[in-house]
PDB file of N, CA and C in Angstrom:
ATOM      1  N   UNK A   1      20.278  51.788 -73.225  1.00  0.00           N
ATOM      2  CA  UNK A   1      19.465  51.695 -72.036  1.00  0.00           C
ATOM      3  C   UNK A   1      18.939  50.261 -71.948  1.00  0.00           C
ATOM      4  N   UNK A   2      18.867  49.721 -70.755  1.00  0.00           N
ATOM      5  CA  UNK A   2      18.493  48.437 -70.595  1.00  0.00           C
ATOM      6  C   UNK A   2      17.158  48.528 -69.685  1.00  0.00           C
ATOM      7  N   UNK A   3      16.012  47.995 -70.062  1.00  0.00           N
ATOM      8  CA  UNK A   3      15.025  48.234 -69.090  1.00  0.00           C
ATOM      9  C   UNK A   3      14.390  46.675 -69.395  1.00  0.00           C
ATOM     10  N   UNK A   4      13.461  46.559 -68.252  1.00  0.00           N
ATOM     11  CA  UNK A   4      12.413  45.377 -67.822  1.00  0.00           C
ATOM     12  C   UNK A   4      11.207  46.181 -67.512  1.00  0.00           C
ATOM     13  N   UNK A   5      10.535  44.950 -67.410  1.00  0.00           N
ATOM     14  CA  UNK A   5       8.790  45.466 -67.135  1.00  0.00           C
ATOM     15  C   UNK A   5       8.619  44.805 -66.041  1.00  0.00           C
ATOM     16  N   UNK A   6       7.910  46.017 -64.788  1.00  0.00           N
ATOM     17  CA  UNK A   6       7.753  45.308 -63.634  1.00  0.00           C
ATOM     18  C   UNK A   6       6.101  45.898 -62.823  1.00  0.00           C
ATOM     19  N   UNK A   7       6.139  46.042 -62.126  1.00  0.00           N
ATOM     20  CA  UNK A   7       5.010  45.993 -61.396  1.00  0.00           C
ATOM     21  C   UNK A   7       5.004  46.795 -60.055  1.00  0.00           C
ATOM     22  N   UNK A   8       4.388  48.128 -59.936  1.00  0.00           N
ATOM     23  CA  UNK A   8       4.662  48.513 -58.678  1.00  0.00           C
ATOM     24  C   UNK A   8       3.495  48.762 -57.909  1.00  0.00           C
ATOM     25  N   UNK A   9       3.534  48.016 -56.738  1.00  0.00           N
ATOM     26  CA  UNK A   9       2.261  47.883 -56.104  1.00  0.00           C
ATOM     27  C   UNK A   9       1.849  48.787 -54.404  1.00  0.00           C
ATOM     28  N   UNK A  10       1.143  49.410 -54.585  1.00  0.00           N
ATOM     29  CA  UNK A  10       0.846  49.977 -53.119  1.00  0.00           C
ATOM     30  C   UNK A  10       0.233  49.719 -52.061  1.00  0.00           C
ATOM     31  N   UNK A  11       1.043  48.843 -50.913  1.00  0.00           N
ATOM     32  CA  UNK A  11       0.204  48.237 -50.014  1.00  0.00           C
ATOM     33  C   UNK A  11      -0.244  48.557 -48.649  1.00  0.00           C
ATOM     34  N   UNK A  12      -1.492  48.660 -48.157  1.00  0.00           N
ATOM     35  CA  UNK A  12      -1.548  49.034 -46.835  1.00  0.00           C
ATOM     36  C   UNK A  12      -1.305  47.773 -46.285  1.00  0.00           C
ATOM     37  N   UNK A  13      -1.075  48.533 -44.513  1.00  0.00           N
ATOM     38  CA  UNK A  13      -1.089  47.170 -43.937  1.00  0.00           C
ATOM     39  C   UNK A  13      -1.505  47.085 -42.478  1.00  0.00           C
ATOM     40  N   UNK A  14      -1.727  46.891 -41.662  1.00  0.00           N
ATOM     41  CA  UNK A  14      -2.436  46.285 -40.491  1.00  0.00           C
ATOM     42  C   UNK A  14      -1.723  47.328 -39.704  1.00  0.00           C
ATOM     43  N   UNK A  15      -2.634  47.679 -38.573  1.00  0.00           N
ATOM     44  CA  UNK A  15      -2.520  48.382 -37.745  1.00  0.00           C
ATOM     45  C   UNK A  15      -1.233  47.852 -36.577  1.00  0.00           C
ATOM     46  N   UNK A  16      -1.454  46.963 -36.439  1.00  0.00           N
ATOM     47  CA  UNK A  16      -0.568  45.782 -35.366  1.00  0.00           C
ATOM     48  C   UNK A  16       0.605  46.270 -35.990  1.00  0.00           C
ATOM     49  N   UNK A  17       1.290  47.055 -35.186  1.00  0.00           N
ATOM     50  CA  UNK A  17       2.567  47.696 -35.253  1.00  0.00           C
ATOM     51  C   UNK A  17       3.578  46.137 -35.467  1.00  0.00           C
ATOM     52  N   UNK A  18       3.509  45.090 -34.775  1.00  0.00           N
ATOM     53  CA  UNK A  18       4.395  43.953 -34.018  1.00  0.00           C
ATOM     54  C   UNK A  18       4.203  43.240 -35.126  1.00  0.00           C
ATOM     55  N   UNK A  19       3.316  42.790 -36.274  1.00  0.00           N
ATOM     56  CA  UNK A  19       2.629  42.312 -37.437  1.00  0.00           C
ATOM     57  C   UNK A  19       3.122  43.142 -38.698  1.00  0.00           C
ATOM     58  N   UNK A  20       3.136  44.002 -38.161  1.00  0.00           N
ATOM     59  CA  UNK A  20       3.352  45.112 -40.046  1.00  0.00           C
ATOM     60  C   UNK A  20       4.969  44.939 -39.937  1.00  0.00           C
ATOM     61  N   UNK A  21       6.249  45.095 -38.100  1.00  0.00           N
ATOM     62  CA  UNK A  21       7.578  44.192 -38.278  1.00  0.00           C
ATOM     63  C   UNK A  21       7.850  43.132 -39.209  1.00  0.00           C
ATOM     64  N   UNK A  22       6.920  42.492 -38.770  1.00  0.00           N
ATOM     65  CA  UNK A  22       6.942  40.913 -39.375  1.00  0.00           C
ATOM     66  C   UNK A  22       7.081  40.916 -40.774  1.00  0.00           C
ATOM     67  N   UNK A  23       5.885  41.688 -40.775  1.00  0.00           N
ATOM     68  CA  UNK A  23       5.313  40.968 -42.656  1.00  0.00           C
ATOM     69  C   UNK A  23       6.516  42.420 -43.566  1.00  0.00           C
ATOM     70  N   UNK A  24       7.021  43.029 -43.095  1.00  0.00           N
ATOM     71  CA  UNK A  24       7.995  44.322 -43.473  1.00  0.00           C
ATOM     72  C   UNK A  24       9.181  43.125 -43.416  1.00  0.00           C
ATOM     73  N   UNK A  25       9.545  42.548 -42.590  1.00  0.00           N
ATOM     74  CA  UNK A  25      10.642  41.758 -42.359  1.00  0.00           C
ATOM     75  C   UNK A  25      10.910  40.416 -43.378  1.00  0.00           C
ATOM     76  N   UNK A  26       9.563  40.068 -43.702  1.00  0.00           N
ATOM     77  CA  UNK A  26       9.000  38.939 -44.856  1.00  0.00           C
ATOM     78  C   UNK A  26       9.161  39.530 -46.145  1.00  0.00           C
ATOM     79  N   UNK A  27       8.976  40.770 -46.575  1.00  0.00           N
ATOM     80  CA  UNK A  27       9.317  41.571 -47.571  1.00  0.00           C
ATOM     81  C   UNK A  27      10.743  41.188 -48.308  1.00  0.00           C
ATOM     82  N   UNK A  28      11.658  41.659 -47.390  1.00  0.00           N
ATOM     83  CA  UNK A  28      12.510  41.965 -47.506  1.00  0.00           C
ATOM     84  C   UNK A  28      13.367  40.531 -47.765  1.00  0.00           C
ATOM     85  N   UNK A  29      12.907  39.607 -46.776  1.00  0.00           N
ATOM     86  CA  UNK A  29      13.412  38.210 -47.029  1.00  0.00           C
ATOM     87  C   UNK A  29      13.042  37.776 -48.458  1.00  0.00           C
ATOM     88  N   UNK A  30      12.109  37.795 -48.692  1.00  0.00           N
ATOM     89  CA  UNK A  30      11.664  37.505 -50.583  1.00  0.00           C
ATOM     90  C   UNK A  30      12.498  37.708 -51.262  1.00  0.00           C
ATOM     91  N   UNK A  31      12.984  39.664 -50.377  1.00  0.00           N
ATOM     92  CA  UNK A  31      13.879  40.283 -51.917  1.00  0.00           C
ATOM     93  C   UNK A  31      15.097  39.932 -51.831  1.00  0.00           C
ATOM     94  N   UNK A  32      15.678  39.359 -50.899  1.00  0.00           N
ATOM     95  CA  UNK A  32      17.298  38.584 -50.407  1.00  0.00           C
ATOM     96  C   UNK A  32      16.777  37.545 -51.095  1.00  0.00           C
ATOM     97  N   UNK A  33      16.129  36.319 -50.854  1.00  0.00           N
ATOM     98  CA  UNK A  33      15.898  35.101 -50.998  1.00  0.00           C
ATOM     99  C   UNK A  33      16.020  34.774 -52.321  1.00  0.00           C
ATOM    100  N   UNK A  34      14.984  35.634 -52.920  1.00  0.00           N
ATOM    101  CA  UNK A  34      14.731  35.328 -54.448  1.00  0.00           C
ATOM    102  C   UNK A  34      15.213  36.920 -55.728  1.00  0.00           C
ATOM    103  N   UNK A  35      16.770  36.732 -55.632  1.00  0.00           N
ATOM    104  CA  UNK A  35      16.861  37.474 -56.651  1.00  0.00           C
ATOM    105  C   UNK A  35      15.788  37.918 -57.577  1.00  0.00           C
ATOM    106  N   UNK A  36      15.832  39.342 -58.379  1.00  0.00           N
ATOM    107  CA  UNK A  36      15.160  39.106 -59.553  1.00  0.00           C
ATOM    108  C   UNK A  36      13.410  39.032 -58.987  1.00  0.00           C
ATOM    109  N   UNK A  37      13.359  39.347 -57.567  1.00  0.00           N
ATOM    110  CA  UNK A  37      11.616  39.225 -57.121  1.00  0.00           C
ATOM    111  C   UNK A  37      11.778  40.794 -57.270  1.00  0.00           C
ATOM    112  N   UNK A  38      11.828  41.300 -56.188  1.00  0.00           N
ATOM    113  CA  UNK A  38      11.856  43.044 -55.582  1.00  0.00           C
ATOM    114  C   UNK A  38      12.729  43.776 -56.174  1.00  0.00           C
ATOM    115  N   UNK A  39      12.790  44.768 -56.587  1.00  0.00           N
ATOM    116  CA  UNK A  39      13.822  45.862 -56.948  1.00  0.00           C
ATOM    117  C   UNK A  39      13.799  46.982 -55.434  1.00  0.00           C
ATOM    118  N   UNK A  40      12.579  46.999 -54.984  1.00  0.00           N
ATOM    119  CA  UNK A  40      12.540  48.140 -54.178  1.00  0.00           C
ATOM    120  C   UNK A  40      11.107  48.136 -53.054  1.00  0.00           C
ATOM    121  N   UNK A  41      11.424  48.454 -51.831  1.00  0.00           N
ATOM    122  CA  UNK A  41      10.561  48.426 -50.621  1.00  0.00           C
ATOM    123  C   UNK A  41      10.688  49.597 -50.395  1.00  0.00           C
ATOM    124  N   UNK A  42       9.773  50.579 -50.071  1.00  0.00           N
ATOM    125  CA  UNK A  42       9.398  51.484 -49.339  1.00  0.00           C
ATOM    126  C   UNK A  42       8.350  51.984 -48.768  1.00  0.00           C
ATOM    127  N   UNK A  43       8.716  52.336 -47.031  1.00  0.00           N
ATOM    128  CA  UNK A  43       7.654  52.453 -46.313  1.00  0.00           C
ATOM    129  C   UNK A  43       7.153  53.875 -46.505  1.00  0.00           C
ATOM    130  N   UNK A  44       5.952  53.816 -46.441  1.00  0.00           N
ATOM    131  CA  UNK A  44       5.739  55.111 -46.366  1.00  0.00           C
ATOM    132  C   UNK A  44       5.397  56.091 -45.236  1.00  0.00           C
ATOM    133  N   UNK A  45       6.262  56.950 -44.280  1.00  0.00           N
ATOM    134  CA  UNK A  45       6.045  57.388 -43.263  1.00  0.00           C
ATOM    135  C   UNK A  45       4.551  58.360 -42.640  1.00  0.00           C
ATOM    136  N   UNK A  46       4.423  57.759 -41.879  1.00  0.00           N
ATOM    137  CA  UNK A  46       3.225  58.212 -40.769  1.00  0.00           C
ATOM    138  C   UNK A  46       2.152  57.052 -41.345  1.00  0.00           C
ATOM    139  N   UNK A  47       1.703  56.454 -41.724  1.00  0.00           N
ATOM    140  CA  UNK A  47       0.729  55.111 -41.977  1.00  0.00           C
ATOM    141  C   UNK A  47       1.535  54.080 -42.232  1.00  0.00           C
ATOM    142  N   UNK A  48       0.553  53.249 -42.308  1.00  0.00           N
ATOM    143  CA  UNK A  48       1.247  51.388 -42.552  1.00  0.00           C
ATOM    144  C   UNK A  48       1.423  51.602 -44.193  1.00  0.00           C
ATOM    145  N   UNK A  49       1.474  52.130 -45.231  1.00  0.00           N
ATOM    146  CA  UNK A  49       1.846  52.025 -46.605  1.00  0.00           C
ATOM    147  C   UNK A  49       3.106  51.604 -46.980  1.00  0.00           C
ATOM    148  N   UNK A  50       3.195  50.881 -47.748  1.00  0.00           N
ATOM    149  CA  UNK A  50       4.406  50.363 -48.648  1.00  0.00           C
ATOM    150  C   UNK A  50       4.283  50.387 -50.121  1.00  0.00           C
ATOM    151  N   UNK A  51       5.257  50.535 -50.384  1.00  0.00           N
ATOM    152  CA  UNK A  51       5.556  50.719 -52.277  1.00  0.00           C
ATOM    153  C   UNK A  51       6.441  49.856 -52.096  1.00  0.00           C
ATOM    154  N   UNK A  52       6.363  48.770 -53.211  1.00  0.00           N
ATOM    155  CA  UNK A  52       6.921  47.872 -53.484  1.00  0.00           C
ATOM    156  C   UNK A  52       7.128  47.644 -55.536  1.00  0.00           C
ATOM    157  N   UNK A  53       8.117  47.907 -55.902  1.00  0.00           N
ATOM    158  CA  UNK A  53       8.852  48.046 -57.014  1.00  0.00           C
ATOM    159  C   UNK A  53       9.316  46.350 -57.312  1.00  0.00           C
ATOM    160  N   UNK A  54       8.529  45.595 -58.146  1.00  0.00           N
ATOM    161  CA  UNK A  54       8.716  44.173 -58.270  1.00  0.00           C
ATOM    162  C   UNK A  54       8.829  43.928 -59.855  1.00  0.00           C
ATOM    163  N   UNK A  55      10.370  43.508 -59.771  1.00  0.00           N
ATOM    164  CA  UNK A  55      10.334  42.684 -61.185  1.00  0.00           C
ATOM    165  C   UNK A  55       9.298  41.958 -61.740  1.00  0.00           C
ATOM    166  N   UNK A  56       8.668  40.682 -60.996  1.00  0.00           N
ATOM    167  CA  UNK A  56       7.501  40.038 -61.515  1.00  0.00           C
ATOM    168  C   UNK A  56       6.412  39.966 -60.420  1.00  0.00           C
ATOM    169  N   UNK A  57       5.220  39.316 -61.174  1.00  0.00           N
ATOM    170  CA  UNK A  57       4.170  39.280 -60.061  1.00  0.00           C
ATOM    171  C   UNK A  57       4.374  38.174 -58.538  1.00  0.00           C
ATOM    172  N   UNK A  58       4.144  39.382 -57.472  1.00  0.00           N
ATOM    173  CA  UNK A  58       3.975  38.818 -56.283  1.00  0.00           C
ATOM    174  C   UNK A  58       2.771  38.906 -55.802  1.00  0.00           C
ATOM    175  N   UNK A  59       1.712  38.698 -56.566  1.00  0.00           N
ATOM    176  CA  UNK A  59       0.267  38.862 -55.723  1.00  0.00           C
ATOM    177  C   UNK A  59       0.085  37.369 -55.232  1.00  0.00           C
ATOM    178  N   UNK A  60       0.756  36.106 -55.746  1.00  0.00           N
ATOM    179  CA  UNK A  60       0.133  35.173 -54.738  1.00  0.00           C
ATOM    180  C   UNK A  60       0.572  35.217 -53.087  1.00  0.00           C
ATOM    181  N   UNK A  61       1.975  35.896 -53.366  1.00  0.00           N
ATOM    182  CA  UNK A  61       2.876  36.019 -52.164  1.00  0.00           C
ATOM    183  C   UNK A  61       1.632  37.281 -51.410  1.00  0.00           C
ATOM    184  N   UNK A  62       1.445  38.313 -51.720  1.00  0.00           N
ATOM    185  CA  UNK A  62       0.893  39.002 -51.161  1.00  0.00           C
ATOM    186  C   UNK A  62      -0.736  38.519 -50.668  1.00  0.00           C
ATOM    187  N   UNK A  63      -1.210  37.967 -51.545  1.00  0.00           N
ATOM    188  CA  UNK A  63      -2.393  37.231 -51.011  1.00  0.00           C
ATOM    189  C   UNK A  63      -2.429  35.909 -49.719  1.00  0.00           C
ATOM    190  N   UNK A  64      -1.465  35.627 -50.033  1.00  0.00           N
ATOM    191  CA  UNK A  64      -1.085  34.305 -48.920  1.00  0.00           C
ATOM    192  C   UNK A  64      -0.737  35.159 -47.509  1.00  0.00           C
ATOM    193  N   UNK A  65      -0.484  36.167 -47.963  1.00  0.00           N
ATOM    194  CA  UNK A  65      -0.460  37.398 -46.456  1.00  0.00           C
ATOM    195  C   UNK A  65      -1.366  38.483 -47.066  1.00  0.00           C
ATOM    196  N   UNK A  66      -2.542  37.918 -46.658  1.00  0.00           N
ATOM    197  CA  UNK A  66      -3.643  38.858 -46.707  1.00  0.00           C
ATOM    198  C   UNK A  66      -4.026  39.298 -45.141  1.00  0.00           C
ATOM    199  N   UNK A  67      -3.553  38.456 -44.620  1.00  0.00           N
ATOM    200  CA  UNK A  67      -3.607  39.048 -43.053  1.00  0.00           C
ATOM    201  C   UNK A  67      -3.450  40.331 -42.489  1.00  0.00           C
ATOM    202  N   UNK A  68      -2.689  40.311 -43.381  1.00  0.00           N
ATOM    203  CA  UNK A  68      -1.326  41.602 -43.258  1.00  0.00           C
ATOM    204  C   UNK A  68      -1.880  42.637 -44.222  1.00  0.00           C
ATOM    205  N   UNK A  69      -1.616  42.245 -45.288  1.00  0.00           N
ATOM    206  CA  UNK A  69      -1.606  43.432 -46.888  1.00  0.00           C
ATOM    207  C   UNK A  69      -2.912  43.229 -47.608  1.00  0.00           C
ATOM    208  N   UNK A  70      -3.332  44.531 -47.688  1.00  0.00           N
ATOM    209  CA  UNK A  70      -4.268  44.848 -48.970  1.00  0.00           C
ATOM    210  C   UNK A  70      -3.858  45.594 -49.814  1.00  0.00           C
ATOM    211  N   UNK A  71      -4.162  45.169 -51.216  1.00  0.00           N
ATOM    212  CA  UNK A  71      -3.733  45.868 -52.462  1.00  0.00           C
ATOM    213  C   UNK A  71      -4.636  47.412 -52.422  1.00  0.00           C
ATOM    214  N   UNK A  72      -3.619  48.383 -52.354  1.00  0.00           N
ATOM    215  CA  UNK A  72      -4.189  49.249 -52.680  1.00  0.00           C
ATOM    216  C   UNK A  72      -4.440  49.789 -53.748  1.00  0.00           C
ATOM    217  N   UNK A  73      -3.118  49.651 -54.927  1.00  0.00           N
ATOM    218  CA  UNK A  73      -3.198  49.989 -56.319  1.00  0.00           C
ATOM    219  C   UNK A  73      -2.216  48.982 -56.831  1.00  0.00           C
ATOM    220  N   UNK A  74      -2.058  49.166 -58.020  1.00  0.00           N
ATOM    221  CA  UNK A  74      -0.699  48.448 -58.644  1.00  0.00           C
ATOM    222  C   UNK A  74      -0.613  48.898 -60.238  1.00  0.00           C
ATOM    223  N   UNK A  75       0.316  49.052 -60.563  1.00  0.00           N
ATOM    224  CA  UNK A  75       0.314  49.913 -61.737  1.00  0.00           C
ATOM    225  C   UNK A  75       2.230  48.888 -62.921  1.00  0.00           C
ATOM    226  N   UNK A  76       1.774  48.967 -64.313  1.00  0.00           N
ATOM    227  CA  UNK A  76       3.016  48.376 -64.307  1.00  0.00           C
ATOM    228  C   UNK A  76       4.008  49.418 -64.511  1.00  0.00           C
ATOM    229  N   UNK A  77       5.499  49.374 -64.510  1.00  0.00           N
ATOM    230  CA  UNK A  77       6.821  50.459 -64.511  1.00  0.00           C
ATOM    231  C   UNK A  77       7.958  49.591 -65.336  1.00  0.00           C
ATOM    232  N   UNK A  78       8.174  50.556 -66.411  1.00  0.00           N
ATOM    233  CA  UNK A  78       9.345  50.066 -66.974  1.00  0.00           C
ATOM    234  C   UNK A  78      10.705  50.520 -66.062  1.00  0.00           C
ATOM    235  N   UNK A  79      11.220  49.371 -65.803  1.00  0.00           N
ATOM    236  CA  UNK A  79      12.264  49.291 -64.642  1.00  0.00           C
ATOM    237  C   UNK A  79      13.464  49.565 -65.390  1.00  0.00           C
ATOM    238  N   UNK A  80      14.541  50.943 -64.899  1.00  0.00           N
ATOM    239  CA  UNK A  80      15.557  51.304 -66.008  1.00  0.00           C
ATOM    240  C   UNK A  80      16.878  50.703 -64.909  1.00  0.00           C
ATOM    241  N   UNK A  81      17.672  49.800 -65.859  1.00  0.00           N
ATOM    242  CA  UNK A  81      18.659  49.157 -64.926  1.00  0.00           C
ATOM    243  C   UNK A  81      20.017  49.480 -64.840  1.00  0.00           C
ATOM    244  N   UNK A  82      20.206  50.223 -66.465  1.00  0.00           N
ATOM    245  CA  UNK A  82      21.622  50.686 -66.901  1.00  0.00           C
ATOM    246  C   UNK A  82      21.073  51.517 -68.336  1.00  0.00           C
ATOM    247  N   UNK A  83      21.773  53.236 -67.833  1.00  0.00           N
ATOM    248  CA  UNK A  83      21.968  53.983 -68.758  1.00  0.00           C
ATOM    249  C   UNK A  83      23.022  54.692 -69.230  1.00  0.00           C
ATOM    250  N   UNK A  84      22.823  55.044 -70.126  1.00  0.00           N
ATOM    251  CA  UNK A  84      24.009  55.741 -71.348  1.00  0.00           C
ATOM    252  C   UNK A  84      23.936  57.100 -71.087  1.00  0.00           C
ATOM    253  N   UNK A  85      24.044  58.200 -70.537  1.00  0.00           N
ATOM    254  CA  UNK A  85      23.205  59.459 -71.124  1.00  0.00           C
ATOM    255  C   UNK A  85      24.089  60.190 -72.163  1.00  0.00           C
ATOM    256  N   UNK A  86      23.468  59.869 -73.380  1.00  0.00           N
ATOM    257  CA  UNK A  86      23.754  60.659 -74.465  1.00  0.00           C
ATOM    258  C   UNK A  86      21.989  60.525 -74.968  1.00  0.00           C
ATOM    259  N   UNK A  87      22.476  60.898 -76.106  1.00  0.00           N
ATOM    260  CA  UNK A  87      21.498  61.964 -77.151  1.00  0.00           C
ATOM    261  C   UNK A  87      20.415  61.095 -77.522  1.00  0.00           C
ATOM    262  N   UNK A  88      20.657  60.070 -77.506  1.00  0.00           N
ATOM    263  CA  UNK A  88      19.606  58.889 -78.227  1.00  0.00           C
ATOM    264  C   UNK A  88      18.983  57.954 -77.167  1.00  0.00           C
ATOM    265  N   UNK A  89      19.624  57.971 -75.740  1.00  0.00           N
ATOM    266  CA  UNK A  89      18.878  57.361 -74.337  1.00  0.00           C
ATOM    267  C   UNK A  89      18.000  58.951 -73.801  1.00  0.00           C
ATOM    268  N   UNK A  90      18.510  59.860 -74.310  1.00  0.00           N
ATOM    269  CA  UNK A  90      17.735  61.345 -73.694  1.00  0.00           C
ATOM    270  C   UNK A  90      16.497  61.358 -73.898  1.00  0.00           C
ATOM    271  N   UNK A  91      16.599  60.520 -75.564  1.00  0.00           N
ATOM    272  CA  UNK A  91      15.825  60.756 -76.709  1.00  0.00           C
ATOM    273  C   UNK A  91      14.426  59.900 -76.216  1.00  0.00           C
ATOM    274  N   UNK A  92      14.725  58.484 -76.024  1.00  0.00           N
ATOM    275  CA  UNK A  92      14.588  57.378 -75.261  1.00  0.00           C
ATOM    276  C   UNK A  92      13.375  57.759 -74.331  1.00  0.00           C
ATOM    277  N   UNK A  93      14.324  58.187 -73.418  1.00  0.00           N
ATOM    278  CA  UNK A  93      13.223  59.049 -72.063  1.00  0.00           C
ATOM    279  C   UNK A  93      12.204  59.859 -72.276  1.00  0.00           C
ATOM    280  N   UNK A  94      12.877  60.712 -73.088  1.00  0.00           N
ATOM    281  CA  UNK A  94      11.765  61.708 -73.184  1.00  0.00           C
ATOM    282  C   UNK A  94      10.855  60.776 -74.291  1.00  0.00           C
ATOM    283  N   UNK A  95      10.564  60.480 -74.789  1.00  0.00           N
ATOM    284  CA  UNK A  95       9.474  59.236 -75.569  1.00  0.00           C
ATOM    285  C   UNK A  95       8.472  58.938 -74.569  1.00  0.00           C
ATOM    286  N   UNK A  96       9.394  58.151 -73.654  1.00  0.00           N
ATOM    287  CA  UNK A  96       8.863  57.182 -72.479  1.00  0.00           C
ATOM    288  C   UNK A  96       7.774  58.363 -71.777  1.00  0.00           C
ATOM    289  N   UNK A  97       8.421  59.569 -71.431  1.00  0.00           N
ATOM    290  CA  UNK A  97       7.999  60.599 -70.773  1.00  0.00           C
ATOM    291  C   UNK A  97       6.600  60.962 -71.538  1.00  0.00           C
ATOM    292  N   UNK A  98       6.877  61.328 -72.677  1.00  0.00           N
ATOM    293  CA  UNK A  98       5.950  61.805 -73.600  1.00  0.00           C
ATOM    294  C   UNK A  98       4.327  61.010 -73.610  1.00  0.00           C
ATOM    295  N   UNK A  99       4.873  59.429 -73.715  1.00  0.00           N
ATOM    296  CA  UNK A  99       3.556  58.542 -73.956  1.00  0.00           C
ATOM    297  C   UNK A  99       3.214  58.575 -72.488  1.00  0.00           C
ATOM    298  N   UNK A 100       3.799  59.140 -71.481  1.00  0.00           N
ATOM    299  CA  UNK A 100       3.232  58.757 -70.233  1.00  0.00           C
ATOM    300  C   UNK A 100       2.866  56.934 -69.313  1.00  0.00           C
ATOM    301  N   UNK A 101       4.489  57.031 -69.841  1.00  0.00           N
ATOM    302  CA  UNK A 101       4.785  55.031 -69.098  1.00  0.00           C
ATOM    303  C   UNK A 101       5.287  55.611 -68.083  1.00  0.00           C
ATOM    304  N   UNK A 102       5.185  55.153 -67.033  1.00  0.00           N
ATOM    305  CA  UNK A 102       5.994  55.104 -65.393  1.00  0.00           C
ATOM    306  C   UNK A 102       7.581  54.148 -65.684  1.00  0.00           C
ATOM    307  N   UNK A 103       8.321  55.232 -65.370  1.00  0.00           N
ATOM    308  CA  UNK A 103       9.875  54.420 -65.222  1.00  0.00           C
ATOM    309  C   UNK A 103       9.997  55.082 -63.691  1.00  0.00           C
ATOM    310  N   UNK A 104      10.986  53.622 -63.478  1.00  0.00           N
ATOM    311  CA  UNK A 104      12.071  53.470 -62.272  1.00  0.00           C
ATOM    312  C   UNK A 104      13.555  53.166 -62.614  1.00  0.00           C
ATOM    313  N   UNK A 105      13.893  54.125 -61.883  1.00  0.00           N
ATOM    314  CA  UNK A 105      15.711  53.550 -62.192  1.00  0.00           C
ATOM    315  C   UNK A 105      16.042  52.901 -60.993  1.00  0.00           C
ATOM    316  N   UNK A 106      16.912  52.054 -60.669  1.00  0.00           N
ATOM    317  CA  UNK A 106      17.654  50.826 -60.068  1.00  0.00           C
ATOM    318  C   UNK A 106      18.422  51.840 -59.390  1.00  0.00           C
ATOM    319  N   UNK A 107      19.493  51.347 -58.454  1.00  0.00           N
ATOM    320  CA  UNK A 107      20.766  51.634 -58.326  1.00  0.00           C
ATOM    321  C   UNK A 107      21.974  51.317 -59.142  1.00  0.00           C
ATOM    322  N   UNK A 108      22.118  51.968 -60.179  1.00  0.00           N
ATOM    323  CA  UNK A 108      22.877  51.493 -60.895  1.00  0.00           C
ATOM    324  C   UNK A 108      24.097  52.657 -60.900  1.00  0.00           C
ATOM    325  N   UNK A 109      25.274  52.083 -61.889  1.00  0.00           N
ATOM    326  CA  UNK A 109      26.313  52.761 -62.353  1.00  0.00           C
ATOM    327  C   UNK A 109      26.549  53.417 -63.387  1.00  0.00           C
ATOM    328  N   UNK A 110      26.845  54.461 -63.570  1.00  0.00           N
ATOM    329  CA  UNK A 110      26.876  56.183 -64.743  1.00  0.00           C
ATOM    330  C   UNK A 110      27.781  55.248 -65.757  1.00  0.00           C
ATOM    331  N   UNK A 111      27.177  55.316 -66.832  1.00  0.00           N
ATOM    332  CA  UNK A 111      28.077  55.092 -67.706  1.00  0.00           C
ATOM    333  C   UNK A 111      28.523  56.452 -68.597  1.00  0.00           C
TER     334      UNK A 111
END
């Protein structure tokens, strides 16, 4: 199993439907732009919320658009990028599970 340590943060965001486009659209450019920033954007339907799944810290990025985003929470997640499933990655998980760490898996490929 291959994992990283990342950061997943929950953001509200501005009522301004035409503004929350934007800064949703700015998101996403980060995570094209700069490999290795974002693993994962998601909106969350019926409010302005976003979950954002980030390899490393983006709070200056998010602070520099404070216009836009307030931190609602942020919590860190061991980010799972490539797994094995046999007996000793099962083993692995359930550990992870046990101590109560937050994992995310990637889009990745079954080995």
């Amino acid at each position: 199993m291959k994992k990283v340590e990342g950061i997943v943060y929950t953001l509200e965001g501005v009522s301004d439907r035409g503004l929350m486009a934007e800064a949703m659209f700015d998101l996403h450019n980060l995570q094209s732009k700069q490999p290795g920033t974002i693993e994962n954007i998601k909106y969350v339907a019926g409010g302005n919320r976003v979950i954002v799944v980030a390899y490393r810290d983006i709070s200056q990025y998010i602070e520099d658009n404070s216009h836009v985003w307030e931190v609602v929470s942020t919590y860190p997640v061991n980010i799972i990028t490539s797994i094995k499933f046999d007996k000793s990655e099962d083993a692995a998980l359930k550990t992870m599970d046990e101590d109560e760490q937050e994992f995310y898996f990637t889009n990745f490929e079954y080995k």
